[in-house]
PDB file of C-alpha atoms in Angstrom:
ATOM      1  CA  MET A 270      -0.017   0.438  -0.072  1.00 43.00           C
ATOM      2  CA  SER A 271       2.437   2.048  -1.631  1.00 42.00           C
ATOM      3  CA  ARG A 272       2.150   6.144  -1.558  1.00 42.00           C
ATOM      4  CA  ASN A 273       3.467   6.141  -4.828  1.00 43.00           C
ATOM      5  CA  SER A 274      -0.172   4.858  -6.511  1.00 42.00           C
ATOM      6  CA  ARG A 275      -1.802   8.240  -4.267  1.00 42.00           C
ATOM      7  CA  ASP A 276       0.290  11.011  -4.713  1.00 43.00           C
ATOM      8  CA  GLY A 277       3.216  10.328  -6.683  1.00 43.00           C
ATOM      9  CA  LYS A 278       5.419   9.293  -3.359  1.00 49.00           C
ATOM     10  CA  ALA A 279       8.033   6.751  -3.924  1.00 52.00           C
ATOM     11  CA  PRO A 280       7.057   3.396  -2.588  1.00 56.00           C
ATOM     12  CA  VAL A 281       8.003   2.852   1.066  1.00 61.00           C
ATOM     13  CA  GLY A 282      11.845   0.989   1.943  1.00 69.00           C
ATOM     14  CA  PHE A 283      11.971  -2.346   3.365  1.00 69.00           C
ATOM     15  CA  ALA A 284      13.233  -0.466   6.494  1.00 76.00           C
ATOM     16  CA  THR A 285       9.349   1.200   6.586  1.00 79.00           C
ATOM     17  CA  GLN A 286       7.801  -2.548   5.550  1.00 73.00           C
ATOM     18  CA  LEU A 287       9.823  -3.738   8.067  1.00 72.00           C
ATOM     19  CA  ILE A 288       9.408  -2.315  11.546  1.00 82.00           C
ATOM     20  CA  ALA A 289       5.705  -1.644  10.624  1.00 84.00           C
ATOM     21  CA  GLY A 290       4.541  -4.585   9.541  1.00 79.00           C
ATOM     22  CA  GLY A 291       6.141  -5.973  12.849  1.00 81.00           C
ATOM     23  CA  THR A 292       5.172  -3.670  15.010  1.00 86.00           C
ATOM     24  CA  ALA A 293       1.509  -3.885  13.672  1.00 87.00           C
ATOM     25  CA  GLY A 294       2.117  -8.091  13.748  1.00 85.00           C
ATOM     26  CA  MET A 295       2.758  -7.993  17.910  1.00 86.00           C
ATOM     27  CA  ALA A 296      -0.183  -5.763  18.258  1.00 88.00           C
ATOM     28  CA  GLU A 297      -2.290  -8.459  16.187  1.00 85.00           C
ATOM     29  CA  ALA A 298      -0.917 -11.499  18.046  1.00 85.00           C
ATOM     30  CA  LEU A 299      -1.153 -10.146  21.316  1.00 87.00           C
ATOM     31  CA  THR A 300      -5.246  -9.253  20.916  1.00 86.00           C
ATOM     32  CA  CYS A 301      -6.065 -11.997  18.932  1.00 85.00           C
ATOM     33  CA  GLN A 302      -4.053 -15.378  20.320  1.00 88.00           C
ATOM     34  CA  PRO A 303      -7.004 -16.418  22.800  1.00 90.00           C
ATOM     35  CA  LEU A 304      -9.645 -16.676  19.447  1.00 85.00           C
ATOM     36  CA  ASP A 305      -6.765 -18.681  17.273  1.00 86.00           C
ATOM     37  CA  THR A 306      -6.106 -22.080  20.420  1.00 89.00           C
ATOM     38  CA  ILE A 307     -10.392 -21.868  20.970  1.00 89.00           C
ATOM     39  CA  LYS A 308      -9.662 -22.555  16.545  1.00 84.00           C
ATOM     40  CA  VAL A 309      -7.768 -24.538  16.703  1.00 84.00           C
ATOM     41  CA  ARG A 310      -8.772 -26.704  19.806  1.00 87.00           C
ATOM     42  CA  MET A 311     -12.101 -26.634  17.455  1.00 86.00           C
ATOM     43  CA  GLN A 312     -10.645 -27.800  14.688  1.00 81.00           C
ATOM     44  CA  LEU A 313      -8.063 -30.558  16.313  1.00 82.00           C
ATOM     45  CA  SER A 314     -12.092 -31.699  18.373  1.00 82.00           C
ATOM     46  CA  ARG A 315     -14.154 -35.205  17.277  1.00 76.00           C
ATOM     47  CA  SER A 316     -17.509 -33.947  19.473  1.00 73.00           C
ATOM     48  CA  GLY A 317     -20.508 -33.779  17.842  1.00 69.00           C
ATOM     49  CA  ARG A 318     -19.338 -37.694  16.093  1.00 70.00           C
ATOM     50  CA  LEU A 319     -21.911 -39.670  18.590  1.00 67.00           C
ATOM     51  CA  PRO A 320     -25.359 -39.650  16.905  1.00 68.00           C
ATOM     52  CA  GLY A 321     -27.738 -37.004  18.482  1.00 67.00           C
ATOM     53  CA  THR A 322     -24.126 -34.753  19.258  1.00 68.00           C
ATOM     54  CA  LYS A 323     -23.515 -30.929  18.343  1.00 76.00           C
ATOM     55  CA  PRO A 324     -20.198 -30.153  17.829  1.00 77.00           C
ATOM     56  CA  ARG A 325     -18.205 -27.933  20.780  1.00 81.00           C
ATOM     57  CA  GLY A 326     -19.183 -24.454  19.999  1.00 83.00           C
ATOM     58  CA  PHE A 327     -17.271 -21.273  20.458  1.00 80.00           C
ATOM     59  CA  ILE A 328     -17.811 -20.234  23.344  1.00 89.00           C
ATOM     60  CA  ALA A 329     -17.684 -23.245  25.269  1.00 90.00           C
ATOM     61  CA  THR A 330     -14.164 -24.324  24.521  1.00 90.00           C
ATOM     62  CA  GLY A 331     -12.608 -21.262  25.969  1.00 91.00           C
ATOM     63  CA  ALA A 332     -14.601 -21.869  29.299  1.00 93.00           C
ATOM     64  CA  GLN A 333     -13.500 -25.123  28.709  1.00 90.00           C
ATOM     65  CA  ILE A 334      -9.607 -24.529  28.342  1.00 91.00           C
ATOM     66  CA  VAL A 335     -10.143 -21.266  30.723  1.00 93.00           C
ATOM     67  CA  ARG A 336     -11.507 -24.211  33.169  1.00 91.00           C
ATOM     68  CA  ARG A 337      -8.999 -26.650  32.461  1.00 89.00           C
ATOM     69  CA  GLU A 338      -6.116 -25.564  31.946  1.00 89.00           C
ATOM     70  CA  THR A 339      -6.077 -21.714  33.443  1.00 90.00           C
ATOM     71  CA  PRO A 340      -6.698 -18.781  31.237  1.00 92.00           C
ATOM     72  CA  LEU A 341      -2.587 -18.331  30.262  1.00 90.00           C
ATOM     73  CA  ALA A 342      -4.189 -21.444  28.207  1.00 90.00           C
ATOM     74  CA  LEU A 343      -5.009 -19.713  25.855  1.00 91.00           C
ATOM     75  CA  TYR A 344      -1.783 -18.085  24.687  1.00 91.00           C
ATOM     76  CA  LYS A 345      -0.038 -21.385  24.185  1.00 87.00           C
ATOM     77  CA  GLY A 346       1.528 -20.899  20.947  1.00 84.00           C
ATOM     78  CA  LEU A 347       2.409 -17.586  21.641  1.00 88.00           C
ATOM     79  CA  GLY A 348       6.239 -17.517  21.381  1.00 84.00           C
ATOM     80  CA  ALA A 349       6.061 -19.397  18.085  1.00 78.00           C
ATOM     81  CA  VAL A 350       3.521 -16.558  16.512  1.00 80.00           C
ATOM     82  CA  LEU A 351       6.072 -13.626  17.842  1.00 84.00           C
ATOM     83  CA  SER A 352       9.244 -15.110  17.131  1.00 81.00           C
ATOM     84  CA  GLY A 353       7.555 -15.006  13.519  1.00 78.00           C
ATOM     85  CA  ILE A 354       5.444 -12.234  13.159  1.00 79.00           C
ATOM     86  CA  ILE A 355       8.314  -9.848  12.034  1.00 76.00           C
ATOM     87  CA  PRO A 356       9.910 -11.496   9.110  1.00 82.00           C
ATOM     88  CA  LYS A 357       6.240 -12.289   8.303  1.00 85.00           C
ATOM     89  CA  MET A 358       4.591  -8.967   7.621  1.00 83.00           C
ATOM     90  CA  ALA A 359       7.468  -7.661   6.126  1.00 80.00           C
ATOM     91  CA  ILE A 360       7.516 -10.740   3.699  1.00 87.00           C
ATOM     92  CA  ARG A 361       4.186  -9.780   2.969  1.00 90.00           C
ATOM     93  CA  PHE A 362       3.951  -6.420   2.518  1.00 86.00           C
ATOM     94  CA  ALA A 363       7.122  -5.808   0.720  1.00 84.00           C
ATOM     95  CA  SER A 364       6.508  -9.346  -1.456  1.00 89.00           C
ATOM     96  CA  PHE A 365       3.223  -6.888  -1.968  1.00 91.00           C
ATOM     97  CA  GLU A 366       4.315  -3.940  -3.431  1.00 85.00           C
ATOM     98  CA  THR A 367       7.058  -5.469  -5.029  1.00 88.00           C
ATOM     99  CA  TYR A 368       4.874  -7.648  -7.209  1.00 93.00           C
ATOM    100  CA  LYS A 369       2.162  -4.652  -7.524  1.00 91.00           C
ATOM    101  CA  SER A 370       5.087  -3.208  -9.031  1.00 89.00           C
ATOM    102  CA  LEU A 371       6.077  -5.775 -12.250  1.00 92.00           C
ATOM    103  CA  LEU A 372       2.087  -5.784 -12.732  1.00 94.00           C
ATOM    104  CA  ALA A 373       1.451  -2.011 -13.258  1.00 92.00           C
ATOM    105  CA  ASP A 374       1.596  -0.239 -16.517  1.00 90.00           C
ATOM    106  CA  LYS A 375       4.350   0.739 -17.578  1.00 88.00           C
ATOM    107  CA  LYS A 376       2.952   3.838 -18.757  1.00 87.00           C
ATOM    108  CA  THR A 377       0.471   5.675 -16.424  1.00 88.00           C
ATOM    109  CA  GLY A 378       2.377   3.925 -13.077  1.00 85.00           C
ATOM    110  CA  LYS A 379      -0.874   1.531 -12.023  1.00 89.00           C
ATOM    111  CA  THR A 380      -1.559  -1.745 -11.060  1.00 91.00           C
ATOM    112  CA  SER A 381      -5.330  -3.457 -12.227  1.00 92.00           C
ATOM    113  CA  LEU A 382      -7.252  -4.979  -9.937  1.00 92.00           C
ATOM    114  CA  GLY A 383      -6.384  -8.185 -12.093  1.00 93.00           C
ATOM    115  CA  GLY A 384      -3.223  -7.418 -11.101  1.00 94.00           C
ATOM    116  CA  ILE A 385      -3.348  -6.481  -7.231  1.00 94.00           C
ATOM    117  CA  PHE A 386      -5.112 -10.011  -7.054  1.00 95.00           C
ATOM    118  CA  VAL A 387      -2.818 -11.615  -8.679  1.00 96.00           C
ATOM    119  CA  ALA A 388       0.098  -9.679  -6.328  1.00 95.00           C
ATOM    120  CA  GLY A 389      -1.196 -10.894  -3.431  1.00 95.00           C
ATOM    121  CA  LEU A 390      -2.094 -14.280  -3.857  1.00 95.00           C
ATOM    122  CA  GLY A 391       2.096 -14.476  -5.149  1.00 96.00           C
ATOM    123  CA  ALA A 392       2.472 -12.976  -1.225  1.00 95.00           C
ATOM    124  CA  GLY A 393       0.739 -14.862   0.518  1.00 94.00           C
ATOM    125  CA  THR A 394       2.140 -17.495  -1.248  1.00 96.00           C
ATOM    126  CA  THR A 395       5.806 -15.941  -1.087  1.00 95.00           C
ATOM    127  CA  GLU A 396       5.328 -15.395   3.844  1.00 93.00           C
ATOM    128  CA  ALA A 397       3.072 -19.375   3.477  1.00 93.00           C
ATOM    129  CA  VAL A 398       7.230 -21.453   2.386  1.00 93.00           C
ATOM    130  CA  MET A 399       9.481 -18.474   3.835  1.00 92.00           C
ATOM    131  CA  VAL A 400       7.835 -18.285   7.048  1.00 90.00           C
ATOM    132  CA  VAL A 401       3.939 -19.288   7.639  1.00 90.00           C
ATOM    133  CA  THR A 402       3.946 -22.662   7.896  1.00 92.00           C
ATOM    134  CA  PRO A 403       7.242 -23.559   9.900  1.00 92.00           C
ATOM    135  CA  MET A 404       5.289 -21.012  12.628  1.00 88.00           C
ATOM    136  CA  GLU A 405       1.836 -22.697  12.958  1.00 88.00           C
ATOM    137  CA  VAL A 406       3.959 -26.444  12.550  1.00 90.00           C
ATOM    138  CA  VAL A 407       5.837 -25.023  15.863  1.00 90.00           C
ATOM    139  CA  LYS A 408       2.060 -22.934  16.813  1.00 86.00           C
ATOM    140  CA  ILE A 409       0.100 -26.625  16.607  1.00 86.00           C
ATOM    141  CA  ARG A 410       1.615 -28.655  18.544  1.00 88.00           C
ATOM    142  CA  LEU A 411       1.511 -26.607  21.342  1.00 87.00           C
ATOM    143  CA  GLN A 412      -1.822 -24.932  21.351  1.00 83.00           C
ATOM    144  CA  ALA A 413      -3.027 -28.804  21.003  1.00 83.00           C
ATOM    145  CA  GLN A 414      -1.616 -29.639  23.852  1.00 82.00           C
ATOM    146  CA  SER A 415      -3.975 -30.092  26.766  1.00 73.00           C
ATOM    147  CA  HIS A 416      -2.047 -29.644  31.028  1.00 65.00           C
ATOM    148  CA  SER A 417      -2.473 -27.813  32.520  1.00 63.00           C
ATOM    149  CA  LEU A 418      -0.120 -25.036  32.991  1.00 63.00           C
ATOM    150  CA  ALA A 419      -1.484 -24.681  37.202  1.00 65.00           C
ATOM    151  CA  ASP A 420      -0.145 -27.943  37.958  1.00 64.00           C
ATOM    152  CA  PRO A 421       3.903 -28.156  37.431  1.00 62.00           C
ATOM    153  CA  LEU A 422       4.429 -31.343  37.783  1.00 57.00           C
ATOM    154  CA  GLU A 423       1.670 -32.074  34.774  1.00 69.00           C
ATOM    155  CA  VAL A 424       5.247 -32.455  32.648  1.00 74.00           C
ATOM    156  CA  PRO A 425       4.095 -31.326  28.322  1.00 81.00           C
ATOM    157  CA  LYS A 426       5.249 -32.605  25.502  1.00 85.00           C
ATOM    158  CA  TYR A 427       6.885 -29.592  24.711  1.00 86.00           C
ATOM    159  CA  ARG A 428       7.686 -26.635  26.920  1.00 83.00           C
ATOM    160  CA  ASN A 429       8.051 -23.414  24.033  1.00 84.00           C
ATOM    161  CA  ALA A 430       8.688 -22.291  21.015  1.00 85.00           C
ATOM    162  CA  ALA A 431      11.926 -23.346  20.672  1.00 89.00           C
ATOM    163  CA  HIS A 432      11.822 -27.124  22.646  1.00 91.00           C
ATOM    164  CA  ALA A 433       9.198 -27.923  20.428  1.00 91.00           C
ATOM    165  CA  VAL A 434      11.324 -27.033  17.694  1.00 92.00           C
ATOM    166  CA  TYR A 435      13.751 -29.439  18.768  1.00 94.00           C
ATOM    167  CA  ARG A 436      11.958 -32.037  19.477  1.00 93.00           C
ATOM    168  CA  ILE A 437      10.235 -32.224  16.319  1.00 93.00           C
ATOM    169  CA  VAL A 438      13.131 -31.987  13.846  1.00 94.00           C
ATOM    170  CA  SER A 439      14.890 -34.511  16.165  1.00 94.00           C
ATOM    171  CA  GLU A 440      11.946 -36.632  15.824  1.00 92.00           C
ATOM    172  CA  GLU A 441      10.866 -36.119  12.372  1.00 91.00           C
ATOM    173  CA  GLY A 442      13.617 -34.228  11.136  1.00 92.00           C
ATOM    174  CA  ALA A 443      13.105 -30.759   9.382  1.00 92.00           C
ATOM    175  CA  ALA A 444      10.873 -31.948   6.780  1.00 91.00           C
ATOM    176  CA  ALA A 445       8.385 -32.060   9.171  1.00 91.00           C
ATOM    177  CA  LEU A 446       8.375 -27.988  10.286  1.00 92.00           C
ATOM    178  CA  TYR A 447       7.070 -27.888   5.885  1.00 92.00           C
ATOM    179  CA  ARG A 448       4.066 -30.113   6.401  1.00 88.00           C
ATOM    180  CA  GLY A 449       1.144 -29.038   5.141  1.00 84.00           C
ATOM    181  CA  VAL A 450       3.192 -26.602   3.021  1.00 91.00           C
ATOM    182  CA  SER A 451       0.778 -26.894   0.099  1.00 88.00           C
ATOM    183  CA  LEU A 452      -2.178 -26.089   2.039  1.00 86.00           C
ATOM    184  CA  THR A 453      -0.967 -23.577   4.194  1.00 88.00           C
ATOM    185  CA  ALA A 454       0.312 -21.579   0.518  1.00 93.00           C
ATOM    186  CA  LEU A 455      -3.407 -21.938  -1.197  1.00 88.00           C
ATOM    187  CA  ARG A 456      -4.029 -20.840   1.891  1.00 87.00           C
ATOM    188  CA  GLN A 457      -2.331 -17.316   2.515  1.00 91.00           C
ATOM    189  CA  ALA A 458      -2.711 -17.045  -1.158  1.00 93.00           C
ATOM    190  CA  THR A 459      -6.289 -17.135  -0.974  1.00 90.00           C
ATOM    191  CA  ASN A 460      -6.301 -14.608   2.429  1.00 89.00           C
ATOM    192  CA  GLN A 461      -4.322 -12.145   0.664  1.00 92.00           C
ATOM    193  CA  GLY A 462      -5.411 -11.914  -3.276  1.00 93.00           C
ATOM    194  CA  ALA A 463      -8.440 -11.136  -1.825  1.00 90.00           C
ATOM    195  CA  ASN A 464      -7.719  -8.951   2.018  1.00 92.00           C
ATOM    196  CA  PHE A 465      -5.395  -7.269  -0.354  1.00 93.00           C
ATOM    197  CA  THR A 466      -7.881  -6.870  -3.352  1.00 93.00           C
ATOM    198  CA  ALA A 467     -10.845  -5.381  -0.821  1.00 93.00           C
ATOM    199  CA  TYR A 468      -7.935  -3.177   1.158  1.00 94.00           C
ATOM    200  CA  GLN A 469      -7.315  -1.339  -1.990  1.00 92.00           C
ATOM    201  CA  GLU A 470     -10.290  -0.731  -2.898  1.00 93.00           C
ATOM    202  CA  ILE A 471     -12.168   0.505  -0.199  1.00 95.00           C
ATOM    203  CA  LYS A 472      -9.349   2.633   0.250  1.00 93.00           C
ATOM    204  CA  LYS A 473      -9.162   4.138  -3.099  1.00 92.00           C
ATOM    205  CA  PHE A 474     -13.019   4.031  -2.624  1.00 94.00           C
ATOM    206  CA  ALA A 475     -12.256   6.658   0.960  1.00 94.00           C
ATOM    207  CA  HIS A 476     -10.187   8.584  -0.680  1.00 93.00           C
ATOM    208  CA  LYS A 477     -12.537   9.286  -3.902  1.00 93.00           C
ATOM    209  CA  MET A 478     -15.929   9.544  -1.234  1.00 93.00           C
ATOM    210  CA  GLN A 479     -13.333  12.276   1.151  1.00 93.00           C
ATOM    211  CA  PRO A 480     -10.494  14.332  -1.274  1.00 90.00           C
ATOM    212  CA  GLU A 481     -10.026  16.731   0.993  1.00 90.00           C
ATOM    213  CA  LEU A 482      -8.203  14.265   3.057  1.00 87.00           C
ATOM    214  CA  THR A 483      -3.991  13.019   2.675  1.00 84.00           C
ATOM    215  CA  ASP A 484      -4.572  10.391   4.438  1.00 86.00           C
ATOM    216  CA  LEU A 485      -7.152   7.725   6.309  1.00 90.00           C
ATOM    217  CA  PRO A 486      -7.978   8.366   9.464  1.00 91.00           C
ATOM    218  CA  SER A 487      -7.166   5.292  11.490  1.00 90.00           C
ATOM    219  CA  TYR A 488     -10.350   3.746  12.264  1.00 92.00           C
ATOM    220  CA  GLN A 489     -11.487   4.580   8.428  1.00 94.00           C
ATOM    221  CA  HIS A 490      -7.943   1.697   7.970  1.00 93.00           C
ATOM    222  CA  MET A 491      -9.159  -0.401  11.096  1.00 93.00           C
ATOM    223  CA  ALA A 492     -13.103  -0.743   8.980  1.00 94.00           C
ATOM    224  CA  ILE A 493     -11.601  -1.351   5.849  1.00 95.00           C
ATOM    225  CA  GLY A 494      -9.055  -3.676   7.120  1.00 93.00           C
ATOM    226  CA  LEU A 495     -12.664  -5.492   8.878  1.00 93.00           C
ATOM    227  CA  ILE A 496     -13.566  -5.997   6.102  1.00 92.00           C
ATOM    228  CA  SER A 497     -11.418  -7.437   4.001  1.00 92.00           C
ATOM    229  CA  GLY A 498      -9.979  -9.824   6.883  1.00 89.00           C
ATOM    230  CA  ALA A 499     -13.583 -11.385   6.951  1.00 87.00           C
ATOM    231  CA  CYS A 500     -13.262 -12.506   3.391  1.00 84.00           C
ATOM    232  CA  GLY A 501     -10.559 -14.936   3.979  1.00 79.00           C
ATOM    233  CA  PRO A 502     -11.452 -17.339   6.324  1.00 84.00           C
ATOM    234  CA  PHE A 503     -14.877 -17.779   4.491  1.00 80.00           C
ATOM    235  CA  SER A 504     -13.505 -18.714   0.866  1.00 77.00           C
ATOM    236  CA  ASN A 505     -11.157 -21.328   2.380  1.00 82.00           C
ATOM    237  CA  ALA A 506     -12.435 -22.413   6.087  1.00 84.00           C
ATOM    238  CA  PRO A 507     -11.976 -26.460   4.817  1.00 87.00           C
ATOM    239  CA  ILE A 508      -8.481 -26.527   3.624  1.00 85.00           C
ATOM    240  CA  ASP A 509      -7.002 -24.523   6.893  1.00 85.00           C
ATOM    241  CA  THR A 510      -8.862 -27.694   8.932  1.00 88.00           C
ATOM    242  CA  ILE A 511      -7.507 -29.752   6.485  1.00 88.00           C
ATOM    243  CA  LYS A 512      -4.436 -28.053   7.160  1.00 84.00           C
ATOM    244  CA  THR A 513      -4.386 -28.069  10.979  1.00 84.00           C
ATOM    245  CA  ARG A 514      -5.182 -31.658  11.567  1.00 86.00           C
ATOM    246  CA  LEU A 515      -1.984 -32.570   8.786  1.00 85.00           C
ATOM    247  CA  GLN A 516      -0.086 -30.171  10.605  1.00 81.00           C
ATOM    248  CA  LYS A 517      -0.674 -31.158  14.012  1.00 80.00           C
ATOM    249  CA  ALA A 518      -0.109 -35.403  13.681  1.00 76.00           C
ATOM    250  CA  THR A 519       2.896 -36.655  12.882  1.00 75.00           C
ATOM    251  CA  ALA A 520       3.571 -38.362   9.295  1.00 74.00           C
ATOM    252  CA  VAL A 521       3.112 -42.334   8.406  1.00 76.00           C
ATOM    253  CA  PRO A 522       5.738 -43.941   7.345  1.00 78.00           C
ATOM    254  CA  GLY A 523       6.178 -44.642   3.505  1.00 77.00           C
ATOM    255  CA  GLU A 524       2.245 -41.993   3.095  1.00 77.00           C
ATOM    256  CA  SER A 525       3.175 -38.746   0.604  1.00 81.00           C
ATOM    257  CA  ALA A 526       2.379 -35.687   1.405  1.00 77.00           C
ATOM    258  CA  ILE A 527      -1.191 -36.156  -1.121  1.00 85.00           C
ATOM    259  CA  THR A 528      -2.219 -39.034   0.651  1.00 87.00           C
ATOM    260  CA  ARG A 529      -2.359 -38.100   3.884  1.00 85.00           C
ATOM    261  CA  ILE A 530      -4.537 -35.355   3.020  1.00 87.00           C
ATOM    262  CA  THR A 531      -7.159 -37.029   0.876  1.00 89.00           C
ATOM    263  CA  ASN A 532      -7.450 -39.553   3.714  1.00 89.00           C
ATOM    264  CA  ILE A 533      -7.618 -37.048   6.208  1.00 89.00           C
ATOM    265  CA  ALA A 534     -10.596 -35.233   4.155  1.00 90.00           C
ATOM    266  CA  GLY A 535     -12.396 -38.409   3.646  1.00 92.00           C
ATOM    267  CA  ASP A 536     -12.085 -39.297   7.504  1.00 89.00           C
ATOM    268  CA  MET A 537     -14.036 -35.877   7.956  1.00 88.00           C
ATOM    269  CA  TRP A 538     -16.353 -36.172   5.439  1.00 90.00           C
ATOM    270  CA  LYS A 539     -17.131 -40.121   6.283  1.00 88.00           C
ATOM    271  CA  GLN A 540     -16.988 -39.325  10.347  1.00 87.00           C
ATOM    272  CA  GLU A 541     -18.115 -36.343  11.166  1.00 86.00           C
ATOM    273  CA  GLY A 542     -19.551 -34.800   7.894  1.00 86.00           C
ATOM    274  CA  VAL A 543     -19.820 -31.056   6.100  1.00 86.00           C
ATOM    275  CA  LYS A 544     -19.215 -29.617   8.815  1.00 84.00           C
ATOM    276  CA  SER A 545     -16.135 -31.121   9.571  1.00 86.00           C
ATOM    277  CA  PHE A 546     -14.787 -28.638   7.048  1.00 87.00           C
ATOM    278  CA  TYR A 547     -16.139 -25.030   8.968  1.00 86.00           C
ATOM    279  CA  LYS A 548     -15.180 -25.877  12.636  1.00 84.00           C
ATOM    280  CA  GLY A 549     -13.160 -23.053  14.187  1.00 81.00           C
ATOM    281  CA  ILE A 550     -14.631 -20.742  11.457  1.00 85.00           C
ATOM    282  CA  THR A 551     -16.400 -18.845  14.208  1.00 84.00           C
ATOM    283  CA  PRO A 552     -13.290 -17.657  16.015  1.00 79.00           C
ATOM    284  CA  ARG A 553     -11.404 -17.916  12.695  1.00 82.00           C
ATOM    285  CA  VAL A 554     -13.603 -14.931  11.668  1.00 86.00           C
ATOM    286  CA  LEU A 555     -13.456 -13.280  15.179  1.00 81.00           C
ATOM    287  CA  ARG A 556      -9.126 -13.594  15.176  1.00 77.00           C
ATOM    288  CA  VAL A 557      -8.588 -12.961  10.948  1.00 83.00           C
ATOM    289  CA  ALA A 558     -11.061 -10.186  11.237  1.00 88.00           C
ATOM    290  CA  PRO A 559     -10.001  -8.254  13.761  1.00 87.00           C
ATOM    291  CA  GLY A 560      -6.710  -8.679  13.663  1.00 85.00           C
ATOM    292  CA  GLN A 561      -6.115  -7.476   9.713  1.00 89.00           C
ATOM    293  CA  ALA A 562      -7.814  -3.944  11.097  1.00 91.00           C
ATOM    294  CA  ILE A 563      -5.559  -3.957  13.943  1.00 91.00           C
ATOM    295  CA  VAL A 564      -2.625  -4.908  11.086  1.00 89.00           C
ATOM    296  CA  PHE A 565      -4.033  -2.339   8.793  1.00 91.00           C
ATOM    297  CA  ALA A 566      -4.301   0.495  11.013  1.00 91.00           C
ATOM    298  CA  VAL A 567      -0.966   0.709  13.595  1.00 90.00           C
ATOM    299  CA  TYR A 568       0.490  -0.365   9.524  1.00 88.00           C
ATOM    300  CA  GLU A 569      -0.231   2.797   8.337  1.00 89.00           C
ATOM    301  CA  ARG A 570       0.350   4.695  11.685  1.00 89.00           C
ATOM    302  CA  VAL A 571       4.089   3.804  12.030  1.00 88.00           C
ATOM    303  CA  ARG A 572       3.970   3.640   8.419  1.00 85.00           C
ATOM    304  CA  GLY A 573       2.649   7.279   8.432  1.00 85.00           C
ATOM    305  CA  LEU A 574       4.930   8.310  11.639  1.00 88.00           C
ATOM    306  CA  ILE A 575       8.283   7.640   9.714  1.00 86.00           C
ATOM    307  CA  GLU A 576       7.941   8.475   6.349  1.00 83.00           C
ATOM    308  CA  THR A 577       7.024  11.607   7.971  1.00 85.00           C
ATOM    309  CA  ILE A 578       9.679  11.230  10.586  1.00 86.00           C
ATOM    310  CA  LYS A 579      12.393  10.932   6.980  1.00 81.00           C
ATOM    311  CA  GLU A 580      10.546  14.436   5.563  1.00 80.00           C
ATOM    312  CA  SER A 581      11.444  15.876   8.549  1.00 82.00           C
ATOM    313  CA  GLU A 582      14.680  14.728   8.681  1.00 79.00           C
ATOM    314  CA  GLU A 583      15.500  15.751   4.472  1.00 76.00           C
ATOM    315  CA  ALA A 584      13.865  18.999   5.283  1.00 75.00           C
ATOM    316  CA  ASP A 585      15.902  19.812   8.059  1.00 73.00           C
ATOM    317  CA  ARG A 586      19.531  18.712   6.093  1.00 74.00           C
ATOM    318  CA  TYR A 587      19.070  21.085   3.425  1.00 71.00           C
ATOM    319  CA  SER A 588      17.922  24.156   4.940  1.00 69.00           C
ATOM    320  CA  GLU A 589      21.648  23.615   6.833  1.00 63.00           C
TER     321      GLU A 589
END
């Protein structure tokens, strides 16, 4: 979302994207991690399989986690998320701007709606391969543990993110950190394709309706991010549920990735029905949509502050 498309300024640098994106990502993670933990538990849950029973809802799932494992359990996997959030956001925004520039019209410098969507697909795929997949494998392993944080004698298999990485690599090999990379890439690609396209178009409309504003206020960035962030989860919920179950399970020797994916999907269909593919959709939307609202609002604000500081420093140098 560089300003060059609106007012002729040069694209923001990678360092700015790193700082603004990393800050935005940390704000999102700290705010929304409990909802993500509830979503993962719902996706892994087998409740509702027996005739006449219903799957446990997100409020009941959250209450069960708090009751059995203390409120801190809602933040399981946070270390893995925070350790990957800065490079993830830096790669997301930097790669999006790069792909967007490559797809821009050479004469006008503007990128079409289709080009923005493709740039979003590329950004999502890039972040999935470089950061998101290993981060989520570790996060899901930590979140899936139902041990009580209130009982020091109940020792979990994975103590923290670093220990989880060590155990996974030593027991299953480094390739285990990339289990589900194809599904993760597909999910992230569709997420960011829809996310960036909706955000850019709604933002463009907001500027058109308010031509007197050079920059939109933060609450408008937040509202636009909320709307754009809700687009992805509804379009790829089955992919995310299958991916979660795949990454939680250990590999079966001699079984290919496509076979594992097919077996998981087939088992879900036979044992739990079509609704199982949408388990956790409520907390996922409640986590992703506000998360994107926070990301875009914080990113735009921090980026704007950095640009203002840079412009002030340049003006001071010229005045000397």
